[in-house]
PDB file of C-alpha atoms in Angstrom:
ATOM      1  CA  UNK A 728      -8.653   8.909   5.712  1.00 88.00           C
ATOM      2  CA  UNK A 729     -10.766   5.797   5.349  1.00 91.00           C
ATOM      3  CA  UNK A 730     -13.073   6.507   2.395  1.00 92.00           C
ATOM      4  CA  UNK A 731     -16.569   5.329   3.327  1.00 92.00           C
ATOM      5  CA  UNK A 732     -18.987   7.766   1.673  1.00 92.00           C
ATOM      6  CA  UNK A 733     -19.482   9.727  -1.566  1.00 92.00           C
ATOM      7  CA  UNK A 734     -18.163  13.012  -0.196  1.00 94.00           C
ATOM      8  CA  UNK A 735     -14.906  11.376   0.899  1.00 93.00           C
ATOM      9  CA  UNK A 736     -14.718   9.468  -2.392  1.00 94.00           C
ATOM     10  CA  UNK A 737     -15.029  12.679  -4.427  1.00 94.00           C
ATOM     11  CA  UNK A 738     -12.276  14.318  -2.360  1.00 94.00           C
ATOM     12  CA  UNK A 739     -10.052  11.275  -2.829  1.00 94.00           C
ATOM     13  CA  UNK A 740     -10.629  11.082  -6.604  1.00 94.00           C
ATOM     14  CA  UNK A 741      -9.898  14.788  -7.060  1.00 94.00           C
ATOM     15  CA  UNK A 742      -6.660  14.441  -5.082  1.00 93.00           C
ATOM     16  CA  UNK A 743      -5.652  11.141  -6.705  1.00 94.00           C
ATOM     17  CA  UNK A 744      -6.263  12.227 -10.297  1.00 93.00           C
ATOM     18  CA  UNK A 745      -4.155  15.379  -9.861  1.00 93.00           C
ATOM     19  CA  UNK A 746      -1.034  13.830  -8.269  1.00 91.00           C
ATOM     20  CA  UNK A 747       1.434  10.991  -8.442  1.00 90.00           C
ATOM     21  CA  UNK A 748       0.812   8.369  -5.786  1.00 91.00           C
ATOM     22  CA  UNK A 749       1.797   5.112  -4.148  1.00 93.00           C
ATOM     23  CA  UNK A 750      -0.837   2.368  -4.317  1.00 94.00           C
ATOM     24  CA  UNK A 751      -0.666  -0.797  -2.244  1.00 94.00           C
ATOM     25  CA  UNK A 752      -3.376  -3.422  -2.750  1.00 94.00           C
ATOM     26  CA  UNK A 753      -4.370  -5.580   0.211  1.00 91.00           C
ATOM     27  CA  UNK A 754      -5.972  -8.758  -0.985  1.00 91.00           C
ATOM     28  CA  UNK A 755      -8.462 -10.779   1.046  1.00 88.00           C
ATOM     29  CA  UNK A 756      -6.157 -13.797   1.172  1.00 87.00           C
ATOM     30  CA  UNK A 757      -2.389 -13.242   0.952  1.00 82.00           C
ATOM     31  CA  UNK A 758      -1.786 -16.987   0.689  1.00 79.00           C
ATOM     32  CA  UNK A 759      -3.491 -17.159  -2.701  1.00 83.00           C
ATOM     33  CA  UNK A 760      -2.243 -15.931  -6.033  1.00 88.00           C
ATOM     34  CA  UNK A 761      -3.703 -12.431  -6.626  1.00 85.00           C
ATOM     35  CA  UNK A 762      -5.681 -13.791  -9.563  1.00 85.00           C
ATOM     36  CA  UNK A 763      -7.532 -16.138  -7.193  1.00 87.00           C
ATOM     37  CA  UNK A 764      -8.059 -13.602  -4.414  1.00 88.00           C
ATOM     38  CA  UNK A 765     -10.130 -10.438  -4.294  1.00 91.00           C
ATOM     39  CA  UNK A 766      -9.275  -6.962  -3.138  1.00 92.00           C
ATOM     40  CA  UNK A 767      -9.991  -6.192   0.519  1.00 91.00           C
ATOM     41  CA  UNK A 768      -8.486  -2.704   0.883  1.00 93.00           C
ATOM     42  CA  UNK A 769      -6.600  -0.284  -1.294  1.00 94.00           C
ATOM     43  CA  UNK A 770      -4.018   1.983   0.354  1.00 95.00           C
ATOM     44  CA  UNK A 771      -3.301   5.146  -1.630  1.00 95.00           C
ATOM     45  CA  UNK A 772      -0.663   7.678  -0.656  1.00 93.00           C
ATOM     46  CA  UNK A 773      -0.741  10.889  -2.758  1.00 90.00           C
ATOM     47  CA  UNK A 774       2.444  12.231  -1.114  1.00 86.00           C
ATOM     48  CA  UNK A 775       0.283  14.828   0.656  1.00 85.00           C
ATOM     49  CA  UNK A 776      -2.436  12.629   2.141  1.00 90.00           C
ATOM     50  CA  UNK A 777      -3.181   8.966   2.575  1.00 93.00           C
ATOM     51  CA  UNK A 778      -6.429   7.152   1.830  1.00 95.00           C
ATOM     52  CA  UNK A 779      -7.775   3.677   2.433  1.00 94.00           C
ATOM     53  CA  UNK A 780     -10.517   2.425   0.153  1.00 95.00           C
ATOM     54  CA  UNK A 781     -12.403  -0.422   1.852  1.00 94.00           C
ATOM     55  CA  UNK A 782     -13.624  -2.746  -0.884  1.00 93.00           C
ATOM     56  CA  UNK A 783     -14.368  -5.830   1.193  1.00 89.00           C
ATOM     57  CA  UNK A 784     -13.484  -5.600   4.882  1.00 91.00           C
ATOM     58  CA  UNK A 785     -15.535  -6.490   7.959  1.00 84.00           C
ATOM     59  CA  UNK A 786     -14.594  -3.334   9.862  1.00 87.00           C
ATOM     60  CA  UNK A 787     -15.721  -0.690   7.339  1.00 86.00           C
ATOM     61  CA  UNK A 788     -18.565   0.550   5.226  1.00 90.00           C
ATOM     62  CA  UNK A 789     -17.372  -0.916   1.955  1.00 89.00           C
ATOM     63  CA  UNK A 790     -17.461   1.002  -1.315  1.00 91.00           C
ATOM     64  CA  UNK A 791     -17.395  -0.027  -4.948  1.00 92.00           C
ATOM     65  CA  UNK A 792     -13.986   0.271  -6.516  1.00 90.00           C
ATOM     66  CA  UNK A 793     -13.961   3.562  -8.448  1.00 91.00           C
ATOM     67  CA  UNK A 794     -12.335   4.128 -11.818  1.00 91.00           C
ATOM     68  CA  UNK A 795      -8.729   4.964 -10.968  1.00 92.00           C
ATOM     69  CA  UNK A 796      -7.452   5.653 -14.483  1.00 91.00           C
ATOM     70  CA  UNK A 797      -4.939   8.479 -14.325  1.00 91.00           C
ATOM     71  CA  UNK A 798      -2.188   9.955 -16.462  1.00 90.00           C
ATOM     72  CA  UNK A 799      -0.025  10.461 -13.377  1.00 91.00           C
ATOM     73  CA  UNK A 800       2.643   8.015 -12.296  1.00 89.00           C
ATOM     74  CA  UNK A 801       1.649   5.377  -9.781  1.00 91.00           C
ATOM     75  CA  UNK A 802       4.338   3.718  -7.639  1.00 91.00           C
ATOM     76  CA  UNK A 803       3.842   0.309  -6.083  1.00 91.00           C
ATOM     77  CA  UNK A 804       5.771  -2.484  -4.412  1.00 90.00           C
ATOM     78  CA  UNK A 805       4.686  -5.172  -6.908  1.00 88.00           C
ATOM     79  CA  UNK A 806       3.365  -4.051 -10.306  1.00 88.00           C
ATOM     80  CA  UNK A 807       2.134  -7.494 -11.373  1.00 89.00           C
ATOM     81  CA  UNK A 808       0.112  -7.895  -8.193  1.00 91.00           C
ATOM     82  CA  UNK A 809      -1.418  -4.424  -8.515  1.00 92.00           C
ATOM     83  CA  UNK A 810      -2.406  -5.030 -12.138  1.00 90.00           C
ATOM     84  CA  UNK A 811      -4.355  -8.144 -11.123  1.00 89.00           C
ATOM     85  CA  UNK A 812      -6.713  -5.833  -9.236  1.00 91.00           C
ATOM     86  CA  UNK A 813      -6.593  -2.553 -11.184  1.00 91.00           C
ATOM     87  CA  UNK A 814      -6.326  -1.633 -14.826  1.00 89.00           C
ATOM     88  CA  UNK A 815      -3.756   1.159 -14.674  1.00 89.00           C
ATOM     89  CA  UNK A 816      -1.176   2.616 -17.003  1.00 84.00           C
ATOM     90  CA  UNK A 817       2.063   4.296 -16.010  1.00 84.00           C
ATOM     91  CA  UNK A 818       2.725   2.022 -12.988  1.00 87.00           C
ATOM     92  CA  UNK A 819       6.276   2.017 -11.639  1.00 86.00           C
ATOM     93  CA  UNK A 820       7.400  -1.089  -9.768  1.00 86.00           C
ATOM     94  CA  UNK A 821       9.762   0.294  -7.125  1.00 87.00           C
ATOM     95  CA  UNK A 822      10.988  -3.202  -6.230  1.00 85.00           C
ATOM     96  CA  UNK A 823      12.004  -3.863  -9.818  1.00 83.00           C
ATOM     97  CA  UNK A 824      13.472  -0.375 -10.208  1.00 79.00           C
ATOM     98  CA  UNK A 825      15.608  -0.931  -7.120  1.00 80.00           C
ATOM     99  CA  UNK A 826      16.681  -4.394  -8.260  1.00 79.00           C
ATOM    100  CA  UNK A 827      17.636  -3.170 -11.731  1.00 74.00           C
ATOM    101  CA  UNK A 828      19.798  -0.428 -10.225  1.00 74.00           C
ATOM    102  CA  UNK A 829      21.420  -2.373  -7.382  1.00 77.00           C
ATOM    103  CA  UNK A 830      21.087  -6.050  -8.260  1.00 77.00           C
ATOM    104  CA  UNK A 831      19.607  -6.640  -4.802  1.00 80.00           C
ATOM    105  CA  UNK A 832      16.070  -7.494  -3.760  1.00 82.00           C
ATOM    106  CA  UNK A 833      14.330  -4.977  -1.483  1.00 82.00           C
ATOM    107  CA  UNK A 834      14.459  -5.968   2.170  1.00 80.00           C
ATOM    108  CA  UNK A 835      10.913  -6.768   3.278  1.00 75.00           C
ATOM    109  CA  UNK A 836      11.934  -7.807   6.792  1.00 72.00           C
ATOM    110  CA  UNK A 837      10.122  -6.083   9.656  1.00 78.00           C
ATOM    111  CA  UNK A 838       7.332  -4.685   7.495  1.00 82.00           C
ATOM    112  CA  UNK A 839       4.625  -6.759   9.109  1.00 80.00           C
ATOM    113  CA  UNK A 840       2.793  -5.952  12.341  1.00 81.00           C
ATOM    114  CA  UNK A 841       2.301  -8.074  15.437  1.00 83.00           C
ATOM    115  CA  UNK A 842      -1.403  -8.402  14.555  1.00 81.00           C
ATOM    116  CA  UNK A 843      -0.591  -9.700  11.069  1.00 77.00           C
ATOM    117  CA  UNK A 844       1.948 -12.162  12.447  1.00 74.00           C
ATOM    118  CA  UNK A 845      -0.299 -13.408  15.262  1.00 80.00           C
ATOM    119  CA  UNK A 846      -3.479 -13.826  13.193  1.00 80.00           C
ATOM    120  CA  UNK A 847      -1.652 -15.422  10.268  1.00 75.00           C
ATOM    121  CA  UNK A 848       0.072 -17.860  12.639  1.00 81.00           C
ATOM    122  CA  UNK A 849      -2.991 -18.671  14.765  1.00 84.00           C
ATOM    123  CA  UNK A 850      -5.470 -18.925  11.875  1.00 78.00           C
ATOM    124  CA  UNK A 851      -3.167 -20.105   9.099  1.00 77.00           C
ATOM    125  CA  UNK A 852      -5.930 -22.247   7.566  1.00 78.00           C
ATOM    126  CA  UNK A 853      -8.550 -19.471   7.567  1.00 80.00           C
ATOM    127  CA  UNK A 854      -9.383 -18.083   4.165  1.00 87.00           C
ATOM    128  CA  UNK A 855      -9.562 -14.340   3.589  1.00 84.00           C
ATOM    129  CA  UNK A 856      -7.705 -13.553   6.829  1.00 81.00           C
ATOM    130  CA  UNK A 857      -7.005  -9.959   5.747  1.00 83.00           C
ATOM    131  CA  UNK A 858     -10.697  -9.140   6.061  1.00 81.00           C
ATOM    132  CA  UNK A 859     -10.523  -9.632   9.845  1.00 82.00           C
ATOM    133  CA  UNK A 860      -7.134  -8.042  10.537  1.00 84.00           C
ATOM    134  CA  UNK A 861      -7.935  -4.536  11.853  1.00 87.00           C
ATOM    135  CA  UNK A 862      -7.804  -1.786   9.219  1.00 89.00           C
ATOM    136  CA  UNK A 863      -5.479   0.299  11.396  1.00 88.00           C
ATOM    137  CA  UNK A 864      -2.976  -2.577  11.399  1.00 88.00           C
ATOM    138  CA  UNK A 865      -3.136  -2.703   7.598  1.00 87.00           C
ATOM    139  CA  UNK A 866      -2.508   1.049   7.552  1.00 89.00           C
ATOM    140  CA  UNK A 867       0.452   0.624   9.912  1.00 89.00           C
ATOM    141  CA  UNK A 868       1.959  -2.015   7.621  1.00 89.00           C
ATOM    142  CA  UNK A 869       1.319   0.091   4.505  1.00 90.00           C
ATOM    143  CA  UNK A 870       3.049   3.061   6.134  1.00 89.00           C
ATOM    144  CA  UNK A 871       6.112   0.909   6.746  1.00 88.00           C
ATOM    145  CA  UNK A 872       6.104  -0.155   3.102  1.00 90.00           C
ATOM    146  CA  UNK A 873       5.615   3.466   2.006  1.00 86.00           C
ATOM    147  CA  UNK A 874       8.626   4.497   4.084  1.00 82.00           C
ATOM    148  CA  UNK A 875      10.709   1.831   2.383  1.00 86.00           C
ATOM    149  CA  UNK A 876       9.451   2.952  -1.023  1.00 85.00           C
ATOM    150  CA  UNK A 877      10.255   6.548  -0.106  1.00 74.00           C
ATOM    151  CA  UNK A 878      13.853   5.586   0.603  1.00 77.00           C
ATOM    152  CA  UNK A 879      14.117   4.060  -2.852  1.00 79.00           C
ATOM    153  CA  UNK A 880      12.360   6.958  -4.553  1.00 73.00           C
ATOM    154  CA  UNK A 881      14.830   9.297  -2.844  1.00 71.00           C
ATOM    155  CA  UNK A 882      17.740   7.308  -4.268  1.00 71.00           C
ATOM    156  CA  UNK A 883      16.455   6.972  -7.813  1.00 68.00           C
ATOM    157  CA  UNK A 884      14.202   9.972  -8.475  1.00 65.00           C
ATOM    158  CA  UNK A 885      15.540  13.508  -8.672  1.00 66.00           C
ATOM    159  CA  UNK A 886      14.409  17.105  -9.134  1.00 69.00           C
ATOM    160  CA  UNK A 887      11.080  18.651  -8.202  1.00 71.00           C
ATOM    161  CA  UNK A 888       9.323  15.284  -7.967  1.00 62.00           C
ATOM    162  CA  UNK A 889      11.872  14.088  -5.412  1.00 63.00           C
ATOM    163  CA  UNK A 890      11.274  17.199  -3.292  1.00 68.00           C
ATOM    164  CA  UNK A 891       7.489  16.650  -3.280  1.00 67.00           C
ATOM    165  CA  UNK A 892       7.989  13.089  -2.104  1.00 56.00           C
ATOM    166  CA  UNK A 893      10.480  14.118   0.586  1.00 61.00           C
ATOM    167  CA  UNK A 894       8.103  16.835   1.847  1.00 68.00           C
ATOM    168  CA  UNK A 895       5.373  14.233   2.319  1.00 65.00           C
ATOM    169  CA  UNK A 896       7.587  11.979   4.411  1.00 60.00           C
ATOM    170  CA  UNK A 897       8.819  14.910   6.459  1.00 63.00           C
ATOM    171  CA  UNK A 898       5.163  15.815   7.174  1.00 71.00           C
ATOM    172  CA  UNK A 899       4.479  12.310   8.572  1.00 63.00           C
ATOM    173  CA  UNK A 900       7.926  11.744  10.089  1.00 59.00           C
ATOM    174  CA  UNK A 901       6.752  11.560  13.729  1.00 58.00           C
ATOM    175  CA  UNK A 902       3.940   9.146  12.930  1.00 60.00           C
ATOM    176  CA  UNK A 903       6.257   6.940  10.903  1.00 51.00           C
ATOM    177  CA  UNK A 904       9.026   6.914  13.525  1.00 49.00           C
ATOM    178  CA  UNK A 905       6.635   5.830  16.306  1.00 51.00           C
ATOM    179  CA  UNK A 906       5.490   2.693  14.505  1.00 50.00           C
ATOM    180  CA  UNK A 907       6.504  -0.473  16.358  1.00 48.00           C
ATOM    181  CA  UNK A 908       8.897  -2.829  14.627  1.00 43.00           C
ATOM    182  CA  UNK A 909       7.662  -6.323  13.846  1.00 42.00           C
ATOM    183  CA  UNK A 910       9.537  -9.264  15.250  1.00 39.00           C
ATOM    184  CA  UNK A 911       9.129 -11.671  12.346  1.00 39.00           C
ATOM    185  CA  UNK A 912      10.126 -11.758   8.697  1.00 43.00           C
ATOM    186  CA  UNK A 913       7.431 -11.554   6.064  1.00 43.00           C
ATOM    187  CA  UNK A 914       7.545 -14.030   3.246  1.00 40.00           C
ATOM    188  CA  UNK A 915       5.812 -13.731  -0.108  1.00 40.00           C
ATOM    189  CA  UNK A 916       3.864 -16.868  -1.043  1.00 41.00           C
TER     190      UNK A 916
END
């Protein structure tokens, strides 16, 4: 759900504050250090539902960033990047967790979309390019990242929490499997 009004925001906050989640920040300009960029969208996956909070995007009714303080665990791809945008406690960096356990960096190949690749290539000098990439393409990319995170959570998290996470991915299995693969590697600047 794209959160664009108070009713949707209240539903999101109630869900978010009661569950563990995956949060992926989408900055306005991926070519800048997160400290020099601003938040465009925030993808939140509560393992039951997914939400997109439009903070500054041309395609949505933007909202003010709500207070997202929670006692629940928050998983993310890059903890340092997330903490540039949000003041959160109890954040688990799945990339670091995976690296510490395996000694290998997470494979980020094929996580982009054709729209991301095309617009970043064609308008490589444009600032804040993520504000014009369609929201649905950002969601598609975030789902790919969430799938990758899920694979790592499955390896390194056990018990009841693991089962909740696996149930979520089973629920969205068809949607996830139908996503097109990107043709180009994604590099972190």
